[in-house]
PDB file of C-alpha atoms and ligand atoms in Angstrom:
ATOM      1  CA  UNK D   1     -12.012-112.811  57.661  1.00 61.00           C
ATOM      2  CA  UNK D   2     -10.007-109.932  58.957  1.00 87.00           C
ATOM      3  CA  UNK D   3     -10.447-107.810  56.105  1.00 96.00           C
ATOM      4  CA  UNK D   4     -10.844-103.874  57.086  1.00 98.00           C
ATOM      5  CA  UNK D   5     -11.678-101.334  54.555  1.00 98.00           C
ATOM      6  CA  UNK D   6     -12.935 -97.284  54.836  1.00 98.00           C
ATOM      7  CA  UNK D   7     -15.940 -95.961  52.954  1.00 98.00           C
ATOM      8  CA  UNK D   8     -14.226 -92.408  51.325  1.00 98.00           C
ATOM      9  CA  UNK D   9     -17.814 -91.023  50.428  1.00 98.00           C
ATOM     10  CA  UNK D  10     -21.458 -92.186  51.867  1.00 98.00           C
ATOM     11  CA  UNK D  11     -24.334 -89.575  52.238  1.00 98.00           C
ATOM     12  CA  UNK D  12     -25.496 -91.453  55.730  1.00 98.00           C
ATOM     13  CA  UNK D  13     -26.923 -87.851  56.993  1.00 98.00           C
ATOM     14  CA  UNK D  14     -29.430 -87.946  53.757  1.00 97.00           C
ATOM     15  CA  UNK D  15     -33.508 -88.722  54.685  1.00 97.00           C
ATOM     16  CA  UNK D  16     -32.958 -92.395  53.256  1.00 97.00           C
ATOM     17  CA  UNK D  17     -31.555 -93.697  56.452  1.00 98.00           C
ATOM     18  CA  UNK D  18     -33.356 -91.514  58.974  1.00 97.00           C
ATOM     19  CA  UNK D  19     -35.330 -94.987  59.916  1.00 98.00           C
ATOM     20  CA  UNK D  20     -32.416 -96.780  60.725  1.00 98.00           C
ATOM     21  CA  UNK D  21     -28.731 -94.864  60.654  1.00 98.00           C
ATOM     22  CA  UNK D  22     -27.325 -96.550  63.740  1.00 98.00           C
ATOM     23  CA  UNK D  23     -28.374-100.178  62.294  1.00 98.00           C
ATOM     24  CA  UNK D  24     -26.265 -98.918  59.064  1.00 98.00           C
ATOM     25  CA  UNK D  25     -23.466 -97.737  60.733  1.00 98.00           C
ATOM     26  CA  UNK D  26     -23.707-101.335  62.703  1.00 98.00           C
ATOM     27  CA  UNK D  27     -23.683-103.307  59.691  1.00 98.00           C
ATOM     28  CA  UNK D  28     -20.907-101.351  58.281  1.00 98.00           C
ATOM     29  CA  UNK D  29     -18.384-102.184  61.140  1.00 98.00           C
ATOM     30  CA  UNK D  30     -19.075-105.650  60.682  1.00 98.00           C
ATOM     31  CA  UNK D  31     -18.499-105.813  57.119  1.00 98.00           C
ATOM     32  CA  UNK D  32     -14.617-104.231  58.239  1.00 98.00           C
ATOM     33  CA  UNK D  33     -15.668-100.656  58.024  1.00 98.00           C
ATOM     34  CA  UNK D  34     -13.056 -98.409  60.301  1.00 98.00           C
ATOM     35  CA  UNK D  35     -14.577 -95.156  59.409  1.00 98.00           C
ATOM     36  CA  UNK D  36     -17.122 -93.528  57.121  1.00 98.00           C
ATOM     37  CA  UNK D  37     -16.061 -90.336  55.468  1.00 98.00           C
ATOM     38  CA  UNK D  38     -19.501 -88.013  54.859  1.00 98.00           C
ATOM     39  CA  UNK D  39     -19.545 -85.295  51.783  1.00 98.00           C
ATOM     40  CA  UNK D  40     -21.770 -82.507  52.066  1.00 98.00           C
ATOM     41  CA  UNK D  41     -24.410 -80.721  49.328  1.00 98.00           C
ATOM     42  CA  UNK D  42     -25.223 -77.279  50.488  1.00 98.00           C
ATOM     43  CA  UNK D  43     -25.038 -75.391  53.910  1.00 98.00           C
ATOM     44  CA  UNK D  44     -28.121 -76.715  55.302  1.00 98.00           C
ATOM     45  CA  UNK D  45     -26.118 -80.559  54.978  1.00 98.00           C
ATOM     46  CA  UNK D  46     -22.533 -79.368  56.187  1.00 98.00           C
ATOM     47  CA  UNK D  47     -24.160 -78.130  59.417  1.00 98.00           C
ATOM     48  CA  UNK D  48     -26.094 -81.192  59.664  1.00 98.00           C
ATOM     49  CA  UNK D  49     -22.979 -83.639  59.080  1.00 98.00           C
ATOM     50  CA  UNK D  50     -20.858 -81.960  61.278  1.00 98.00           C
ATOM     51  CA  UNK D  51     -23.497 -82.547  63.832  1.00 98.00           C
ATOM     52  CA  UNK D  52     -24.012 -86.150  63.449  1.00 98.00           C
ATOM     53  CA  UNK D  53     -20.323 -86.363  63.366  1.00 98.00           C
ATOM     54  CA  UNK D  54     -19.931 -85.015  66.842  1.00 98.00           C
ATOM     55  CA  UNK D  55     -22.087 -87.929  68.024  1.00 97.00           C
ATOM     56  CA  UNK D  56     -20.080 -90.846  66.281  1.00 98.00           C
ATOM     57  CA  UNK D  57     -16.849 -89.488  66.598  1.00 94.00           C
ATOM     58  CA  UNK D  58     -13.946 -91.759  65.090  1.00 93.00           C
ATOM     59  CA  UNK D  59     -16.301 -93.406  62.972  1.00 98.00           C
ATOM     60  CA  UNK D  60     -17.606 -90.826  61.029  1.00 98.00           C
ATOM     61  CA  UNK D  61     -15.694 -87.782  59.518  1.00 98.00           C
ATOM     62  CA  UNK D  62     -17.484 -84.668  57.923  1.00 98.00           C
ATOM     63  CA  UNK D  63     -16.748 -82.506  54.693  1.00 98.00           C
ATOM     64  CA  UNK D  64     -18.363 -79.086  54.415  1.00 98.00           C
ATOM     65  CA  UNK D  65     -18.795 -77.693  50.787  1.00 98.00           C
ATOM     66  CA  UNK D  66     -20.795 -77.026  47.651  1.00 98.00           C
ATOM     67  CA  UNK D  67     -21.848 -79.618  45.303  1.00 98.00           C
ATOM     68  CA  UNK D  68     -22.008 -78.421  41.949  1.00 97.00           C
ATOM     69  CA  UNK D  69     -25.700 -79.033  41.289  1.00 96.00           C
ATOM     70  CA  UNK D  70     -26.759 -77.352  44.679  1.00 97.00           C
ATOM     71  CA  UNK D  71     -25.094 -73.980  42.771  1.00 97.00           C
ATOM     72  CA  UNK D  72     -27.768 -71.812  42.054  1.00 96.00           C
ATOM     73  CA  UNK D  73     -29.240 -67.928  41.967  1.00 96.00           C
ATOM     74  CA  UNK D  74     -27.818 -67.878  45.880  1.00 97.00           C
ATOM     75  CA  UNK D  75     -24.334 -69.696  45.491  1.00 97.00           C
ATOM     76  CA  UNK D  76     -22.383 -66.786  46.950  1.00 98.00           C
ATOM     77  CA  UNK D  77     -24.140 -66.741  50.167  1.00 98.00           C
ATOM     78  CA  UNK D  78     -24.234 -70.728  50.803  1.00 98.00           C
ATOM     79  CA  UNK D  79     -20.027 -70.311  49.854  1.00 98.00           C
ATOM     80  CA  UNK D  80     -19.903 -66.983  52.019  1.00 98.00           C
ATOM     81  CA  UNK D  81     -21.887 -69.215  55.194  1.00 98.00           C
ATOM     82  CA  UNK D  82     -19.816 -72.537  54.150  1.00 98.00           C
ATOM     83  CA  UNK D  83     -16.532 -71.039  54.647  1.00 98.00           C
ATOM     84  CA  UNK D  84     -17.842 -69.952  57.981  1.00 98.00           C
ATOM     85  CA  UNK D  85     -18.457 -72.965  58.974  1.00 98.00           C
ATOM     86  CA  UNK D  86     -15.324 -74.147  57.821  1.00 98.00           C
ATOM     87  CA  UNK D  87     -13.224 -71.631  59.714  1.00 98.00           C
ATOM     88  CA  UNK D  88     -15.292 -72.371  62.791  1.00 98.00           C
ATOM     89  CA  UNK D  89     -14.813 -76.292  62.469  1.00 98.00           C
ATOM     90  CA  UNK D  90     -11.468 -76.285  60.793  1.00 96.00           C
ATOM     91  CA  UNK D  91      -9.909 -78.808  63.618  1.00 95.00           C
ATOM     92  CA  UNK D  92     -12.930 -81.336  62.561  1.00 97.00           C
ATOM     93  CA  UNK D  93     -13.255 -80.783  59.325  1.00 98.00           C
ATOM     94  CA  UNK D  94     -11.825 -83.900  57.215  1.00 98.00           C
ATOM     95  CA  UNK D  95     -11.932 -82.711  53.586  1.00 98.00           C
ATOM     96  CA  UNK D  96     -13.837 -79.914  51.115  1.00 98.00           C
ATOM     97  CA  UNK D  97     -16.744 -81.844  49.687  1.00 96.00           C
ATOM     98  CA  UNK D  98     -18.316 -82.425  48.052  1.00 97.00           C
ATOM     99  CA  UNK D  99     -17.539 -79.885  44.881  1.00 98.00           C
ATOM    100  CA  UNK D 100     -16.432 -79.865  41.202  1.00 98.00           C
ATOM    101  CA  UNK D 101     -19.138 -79.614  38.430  1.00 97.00           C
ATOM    102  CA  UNK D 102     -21.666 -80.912  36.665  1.00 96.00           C
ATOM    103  CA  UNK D 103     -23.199 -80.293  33.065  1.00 95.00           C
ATOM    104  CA  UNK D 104     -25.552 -83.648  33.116  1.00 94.00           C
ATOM    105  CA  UNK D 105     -28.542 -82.479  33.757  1.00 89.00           C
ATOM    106  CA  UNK D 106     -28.034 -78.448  33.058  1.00 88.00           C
ATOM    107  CA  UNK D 107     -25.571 -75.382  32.126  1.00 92.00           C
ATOM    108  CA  UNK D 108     -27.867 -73.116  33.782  1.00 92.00           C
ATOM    109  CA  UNK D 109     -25.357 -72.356  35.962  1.00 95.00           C
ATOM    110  CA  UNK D 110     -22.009 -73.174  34.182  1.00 95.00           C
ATOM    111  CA  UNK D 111     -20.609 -70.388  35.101  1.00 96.00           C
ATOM    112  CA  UNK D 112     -21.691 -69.793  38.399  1.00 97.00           C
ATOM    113  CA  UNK D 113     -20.189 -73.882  38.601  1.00 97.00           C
ATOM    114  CA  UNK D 114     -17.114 -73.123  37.590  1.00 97.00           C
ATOM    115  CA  UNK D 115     -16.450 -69.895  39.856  1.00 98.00           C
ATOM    116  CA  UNK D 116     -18.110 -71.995  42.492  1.00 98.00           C
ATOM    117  CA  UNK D 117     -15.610 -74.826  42.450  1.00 98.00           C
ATOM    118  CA  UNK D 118     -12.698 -72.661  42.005  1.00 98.00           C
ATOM    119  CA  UNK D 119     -13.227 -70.510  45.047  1.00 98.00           C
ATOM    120  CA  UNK D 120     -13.285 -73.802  46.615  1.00 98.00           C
ATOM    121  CA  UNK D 121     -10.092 -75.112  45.209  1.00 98.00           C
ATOM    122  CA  UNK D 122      -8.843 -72.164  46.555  1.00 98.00           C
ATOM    123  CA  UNK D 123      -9.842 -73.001  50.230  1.00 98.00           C
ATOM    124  CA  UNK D 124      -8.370 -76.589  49.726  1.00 98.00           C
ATOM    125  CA  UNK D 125      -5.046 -74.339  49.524  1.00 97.00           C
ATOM    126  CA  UNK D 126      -5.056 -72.232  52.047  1.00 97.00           C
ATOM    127  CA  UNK D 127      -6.678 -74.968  54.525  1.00 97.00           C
ATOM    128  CA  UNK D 128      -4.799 -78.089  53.069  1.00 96.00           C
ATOM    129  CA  UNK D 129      -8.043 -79.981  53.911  1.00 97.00           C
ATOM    130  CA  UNK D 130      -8.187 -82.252  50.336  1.00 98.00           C
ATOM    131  CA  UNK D 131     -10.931 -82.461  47.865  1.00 98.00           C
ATOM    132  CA  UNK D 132     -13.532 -84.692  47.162  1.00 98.00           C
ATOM    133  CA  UNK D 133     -14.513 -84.090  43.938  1.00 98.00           C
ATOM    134  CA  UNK D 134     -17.400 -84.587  41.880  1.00 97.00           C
ATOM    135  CA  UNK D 135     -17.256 -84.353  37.794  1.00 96.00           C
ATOM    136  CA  UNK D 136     -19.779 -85.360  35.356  1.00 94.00           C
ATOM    137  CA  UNK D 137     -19.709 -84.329  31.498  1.00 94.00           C
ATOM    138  CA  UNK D 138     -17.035 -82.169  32.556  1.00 95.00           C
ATOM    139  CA  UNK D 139     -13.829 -83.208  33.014  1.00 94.00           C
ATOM    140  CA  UNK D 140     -12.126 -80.766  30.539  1.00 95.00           C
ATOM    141  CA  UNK D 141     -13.291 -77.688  31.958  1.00 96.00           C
ATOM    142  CA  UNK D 142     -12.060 -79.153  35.682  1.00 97.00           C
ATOM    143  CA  UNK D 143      -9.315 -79.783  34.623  1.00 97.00           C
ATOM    144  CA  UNK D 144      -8.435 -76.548  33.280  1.00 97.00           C
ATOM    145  CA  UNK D 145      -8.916 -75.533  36.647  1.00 98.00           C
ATOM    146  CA  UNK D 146      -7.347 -77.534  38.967  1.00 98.00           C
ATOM    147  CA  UNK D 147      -3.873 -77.128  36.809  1.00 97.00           C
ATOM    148  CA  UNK D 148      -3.598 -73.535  37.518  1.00 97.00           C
ATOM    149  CA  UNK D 149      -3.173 -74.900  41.282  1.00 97.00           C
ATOM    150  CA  UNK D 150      -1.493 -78.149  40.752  1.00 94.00           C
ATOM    151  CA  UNK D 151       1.443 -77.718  42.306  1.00 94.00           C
ATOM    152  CA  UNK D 152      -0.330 -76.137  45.423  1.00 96.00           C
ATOM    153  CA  UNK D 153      -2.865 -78.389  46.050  1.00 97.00           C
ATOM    154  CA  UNK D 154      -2.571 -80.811  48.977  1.00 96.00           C
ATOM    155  CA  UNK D 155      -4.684 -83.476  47.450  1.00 97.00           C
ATOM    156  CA  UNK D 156      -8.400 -85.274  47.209  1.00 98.00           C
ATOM    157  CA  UNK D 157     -10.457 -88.350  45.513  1.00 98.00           C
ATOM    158  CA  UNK D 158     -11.710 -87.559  42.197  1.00 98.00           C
ATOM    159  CA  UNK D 159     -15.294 -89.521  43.232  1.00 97.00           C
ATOM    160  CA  UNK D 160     -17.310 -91.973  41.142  1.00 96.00           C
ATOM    161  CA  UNK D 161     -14.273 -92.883  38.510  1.00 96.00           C
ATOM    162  CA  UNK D 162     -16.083 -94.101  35.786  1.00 94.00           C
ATOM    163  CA  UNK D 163     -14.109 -93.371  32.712  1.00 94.00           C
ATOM    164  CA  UNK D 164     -11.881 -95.074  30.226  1.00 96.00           C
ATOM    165  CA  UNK D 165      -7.829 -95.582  30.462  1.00 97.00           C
ATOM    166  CA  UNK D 166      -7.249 -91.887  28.668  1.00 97.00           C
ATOM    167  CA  UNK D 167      -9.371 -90.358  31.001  1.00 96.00           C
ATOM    168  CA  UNK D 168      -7.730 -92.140  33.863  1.00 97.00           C
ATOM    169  CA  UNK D 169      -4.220 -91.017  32.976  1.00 97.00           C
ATOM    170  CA  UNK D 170      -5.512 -87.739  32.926  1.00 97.00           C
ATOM    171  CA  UNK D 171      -6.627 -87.488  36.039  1.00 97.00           C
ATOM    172  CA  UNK D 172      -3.410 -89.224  37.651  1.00 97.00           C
ATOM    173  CA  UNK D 173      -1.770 -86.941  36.217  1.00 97.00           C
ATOM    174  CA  UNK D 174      -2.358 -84.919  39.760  1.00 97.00           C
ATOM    175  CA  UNK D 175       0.072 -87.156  42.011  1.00 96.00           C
ATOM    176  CA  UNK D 176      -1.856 -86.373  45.134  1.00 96.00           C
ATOM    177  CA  UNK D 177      -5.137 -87.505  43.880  1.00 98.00           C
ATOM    178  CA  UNK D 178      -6.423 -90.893  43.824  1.00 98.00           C
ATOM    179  CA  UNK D 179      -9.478 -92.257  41.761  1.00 98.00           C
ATOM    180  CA  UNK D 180     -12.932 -93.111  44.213  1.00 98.00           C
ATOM    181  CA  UNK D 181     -14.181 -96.544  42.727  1.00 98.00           C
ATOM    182  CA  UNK D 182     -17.393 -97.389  43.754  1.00 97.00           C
ATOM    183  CA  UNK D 183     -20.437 -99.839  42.816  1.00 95.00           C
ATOM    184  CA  UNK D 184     -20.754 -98.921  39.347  1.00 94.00           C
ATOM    185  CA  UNK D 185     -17.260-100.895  39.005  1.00 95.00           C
ATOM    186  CA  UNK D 186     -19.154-104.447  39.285  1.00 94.00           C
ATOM    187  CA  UNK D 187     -21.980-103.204  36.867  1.00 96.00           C
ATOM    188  CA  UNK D 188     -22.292-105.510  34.114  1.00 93.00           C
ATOM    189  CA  UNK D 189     -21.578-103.357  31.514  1.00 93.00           C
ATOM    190  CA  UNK D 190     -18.290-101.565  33.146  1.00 95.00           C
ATOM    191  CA  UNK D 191     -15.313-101.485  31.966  1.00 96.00           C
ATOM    192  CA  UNK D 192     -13.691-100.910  35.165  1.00 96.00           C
ATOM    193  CA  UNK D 193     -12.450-104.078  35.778  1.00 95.00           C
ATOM    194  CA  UNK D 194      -9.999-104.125  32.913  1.00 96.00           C
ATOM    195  CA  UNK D 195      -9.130 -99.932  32.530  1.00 97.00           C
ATOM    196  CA  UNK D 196      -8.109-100.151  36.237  1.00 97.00           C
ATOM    197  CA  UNK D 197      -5.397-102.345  36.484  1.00 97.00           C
ATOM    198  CA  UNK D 198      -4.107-101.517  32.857  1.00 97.00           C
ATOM    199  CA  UNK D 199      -3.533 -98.028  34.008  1.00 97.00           C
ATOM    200  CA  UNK D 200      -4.148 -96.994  37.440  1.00 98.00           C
ATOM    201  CA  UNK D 201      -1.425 -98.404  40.063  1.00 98.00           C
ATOM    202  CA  UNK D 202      -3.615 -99.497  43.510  1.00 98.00           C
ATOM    203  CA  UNK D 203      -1.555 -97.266  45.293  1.00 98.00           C
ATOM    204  CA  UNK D 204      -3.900 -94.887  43.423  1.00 98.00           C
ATOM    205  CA  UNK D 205      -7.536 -96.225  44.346  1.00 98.00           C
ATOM    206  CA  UNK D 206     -10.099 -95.325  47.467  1.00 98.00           C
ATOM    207  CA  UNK D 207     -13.228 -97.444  48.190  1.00 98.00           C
ATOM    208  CA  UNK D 208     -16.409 -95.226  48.228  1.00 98.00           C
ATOM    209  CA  UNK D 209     -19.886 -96.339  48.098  1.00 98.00           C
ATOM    210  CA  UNK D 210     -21.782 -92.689  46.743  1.00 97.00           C
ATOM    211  CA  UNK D 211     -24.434 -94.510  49.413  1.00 98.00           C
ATOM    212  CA  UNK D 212     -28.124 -94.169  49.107  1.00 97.00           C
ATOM    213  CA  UNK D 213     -26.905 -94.413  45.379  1.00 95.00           C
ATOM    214  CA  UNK D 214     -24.758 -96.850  43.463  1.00 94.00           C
ATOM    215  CA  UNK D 215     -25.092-100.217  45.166  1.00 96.00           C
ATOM    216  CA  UNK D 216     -22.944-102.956  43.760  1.00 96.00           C
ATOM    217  CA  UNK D 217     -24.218-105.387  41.687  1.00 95.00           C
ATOM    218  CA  UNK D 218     -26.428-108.440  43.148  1.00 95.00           C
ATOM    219  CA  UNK D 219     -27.534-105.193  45.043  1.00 93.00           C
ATOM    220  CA  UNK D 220     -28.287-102.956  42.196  1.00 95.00           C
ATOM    221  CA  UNK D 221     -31.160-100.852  42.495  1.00 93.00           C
ATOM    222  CA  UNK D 222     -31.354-100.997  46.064  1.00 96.00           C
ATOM    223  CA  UNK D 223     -30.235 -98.603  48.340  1.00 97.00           C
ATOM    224  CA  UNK D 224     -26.593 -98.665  48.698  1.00 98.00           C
ATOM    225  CA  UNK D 225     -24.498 -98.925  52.276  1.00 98.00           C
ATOM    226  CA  UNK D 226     -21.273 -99.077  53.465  1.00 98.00           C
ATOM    227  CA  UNK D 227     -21.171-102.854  54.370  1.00 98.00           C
ATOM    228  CA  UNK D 228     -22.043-103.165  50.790  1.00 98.00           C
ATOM    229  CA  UNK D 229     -18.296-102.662  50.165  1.00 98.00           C
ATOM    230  CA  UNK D 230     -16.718-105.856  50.495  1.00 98.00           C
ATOM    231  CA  UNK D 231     -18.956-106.967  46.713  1.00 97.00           C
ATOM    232  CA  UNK D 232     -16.503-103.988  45.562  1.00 97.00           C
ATOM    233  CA  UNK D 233     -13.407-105.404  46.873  1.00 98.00           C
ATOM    234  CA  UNK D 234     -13.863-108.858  45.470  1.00 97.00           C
ATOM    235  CA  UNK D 235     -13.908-107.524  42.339  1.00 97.00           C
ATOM    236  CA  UNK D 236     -10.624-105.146  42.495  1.00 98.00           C
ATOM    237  CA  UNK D 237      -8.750-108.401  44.044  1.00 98.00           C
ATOM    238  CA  UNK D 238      -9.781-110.135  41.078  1.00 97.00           C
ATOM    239  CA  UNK D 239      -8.912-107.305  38.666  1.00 97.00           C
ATOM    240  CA  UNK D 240      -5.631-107.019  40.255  1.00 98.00           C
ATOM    241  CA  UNK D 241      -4.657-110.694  41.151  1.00 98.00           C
ATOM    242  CA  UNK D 242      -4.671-109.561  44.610  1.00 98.00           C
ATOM    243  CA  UNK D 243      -6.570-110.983  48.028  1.00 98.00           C
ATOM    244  CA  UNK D 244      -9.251-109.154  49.262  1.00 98.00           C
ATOM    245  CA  UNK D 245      -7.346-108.157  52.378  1.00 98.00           C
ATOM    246  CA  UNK D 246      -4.640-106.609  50.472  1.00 98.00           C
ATOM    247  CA  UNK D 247      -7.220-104.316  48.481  1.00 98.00           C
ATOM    248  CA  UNK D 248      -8.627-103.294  52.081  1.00 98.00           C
ATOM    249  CA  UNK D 249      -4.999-102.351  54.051  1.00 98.00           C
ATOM    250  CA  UNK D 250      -3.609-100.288  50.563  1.00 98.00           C
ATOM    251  CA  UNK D 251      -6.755 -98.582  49.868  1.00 98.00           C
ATOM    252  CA  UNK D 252      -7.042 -98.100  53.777  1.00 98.00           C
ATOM    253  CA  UNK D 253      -3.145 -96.621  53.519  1.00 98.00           C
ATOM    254  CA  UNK D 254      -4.163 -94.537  50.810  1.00 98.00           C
ATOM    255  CA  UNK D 255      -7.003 -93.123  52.408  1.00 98.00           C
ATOM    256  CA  UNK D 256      -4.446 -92.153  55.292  1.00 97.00           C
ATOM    257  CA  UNK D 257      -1.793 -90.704  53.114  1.00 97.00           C
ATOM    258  CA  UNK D 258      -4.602 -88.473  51.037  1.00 97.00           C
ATOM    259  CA  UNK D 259      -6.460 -87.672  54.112  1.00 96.00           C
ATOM    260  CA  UNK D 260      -3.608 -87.243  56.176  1.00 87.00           C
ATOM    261  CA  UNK D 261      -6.038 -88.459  58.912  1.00 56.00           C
ATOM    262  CA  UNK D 262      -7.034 -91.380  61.349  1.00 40.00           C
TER     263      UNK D 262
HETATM  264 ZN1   ZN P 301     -21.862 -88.011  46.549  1.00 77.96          ZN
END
């Protein structure tokens, strides 16, 4: 089966597959994987990314940024050496990623958060590099900020989609954004399979895995990886009455119009 897909968002630098990277990058071509895009935490993991980048070029992409819970006492410096890094990389540099916020666990830093992610919004705009963001128990307060820039920003995946059909027309709302879907979506309990084709057009969706984390069900609970993708697929072409190669080529196009890349 000729069916070709990207993976928008898989942590492949992380410790998890230091035993055997190459064999998952392997396994992810042959499941139809044409390129893996790779989000960064902190400093300490856009330097690293961009690195393993260099030696898999036009397979893997890198993202430099701030996630929102790696903001903490020293968030100005990380931003201060992250947009260094960015300026120094710009021609490699795929996206700004990954950012947004993140009140789960803590508001310790809600604040710093939500300075953090709009200096960062700001660099999408000057750069045009798109955003990959990440939002949990938060969604009003990002978007608050990313309409003071929507008509300037070039774009991005709003990662992990997860929510119901009002909180999906809310974030479509931002016509250059399209939602990240992921393994939660064949999780027993998720309503994915019905909110997305009620409300979200697939001219609207990415593939991502969130890889070491989120593996599709009859994987759940193990660690996730790209050629894990295809379980996700199957169930969006059944959600949408479509074949499985049709949800790989739009979600491939969409990457390509978002990313303006490959
Ligand atoms: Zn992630």
């Amino acid at each position: 089966m000729d069916l070709n897909f990207i993976d928008t968002h898989i942590h492949i630098d992380g410790e998890e597959f230091d035993g055997d990277r190459q064999e998952v990058m392997d396994r992810a071509r042959e499941a139809g994987a044409t390129a893996l895009f790779i989000p960064a935490i902190d400093l300490a993991s856009s330097q690293r990314i961009l690195a393993l980048c260099d030696r898999h070029p036009d397979f893997l992409y890198p993202m430099v940024g701030l996630h929102p819970e790696e903001v903490h006492a020293d968030w100005q410096e990380q931003l201060r050496a992250i947009r260094q890094l960015l300026d120094a990389n710009r021609q490699k540099v795929l996206a700004i990623g990954e950012v947004g916020l993140d009140f789960y666990w803590s508001r310790e830093f809600e604040q710093e958060q939500l300075e953090a992610f709009e200096e960062q919004v700001r660099w999408s705009i000057e750069t045009r590099l798109p955003l990959m963001i990440h939002c949990r128990k938060a969604q009003n307060e990002m978007i608050a900020i990313l309409k003071r820039y929507a008509h300037q920003l070039p774009g991005g995946v709003f990662h992990c989609f997860t929510g119901n059909e009002i909180e999906a027309r809310e974030l479509l709302q931002f016509s250059q954004f399209v939602l990240g879907i992921g393994g939660v979506s064949t999780f027993k309990k998720s309503h994915l399979p019905e909110v997305l084709p009620a409300v979200v057009p697939l001219d609207r969706l990415v593939l991502e895995t969130d890889a070491p984390y989120m593996a599709p069900v009859p994987m759940r609970g193990q660690r996730n990886e790209s050629a894990y993708i295809p379980h996700i697929i199957a169930l969006l072409a059944k959600s949408y009455g479509v074949s499985e190669k049709e949800i790989g080529r739009q979600t491939t196009e969409n990457v390509e119009r978002v990313f303006k890349a490959k």
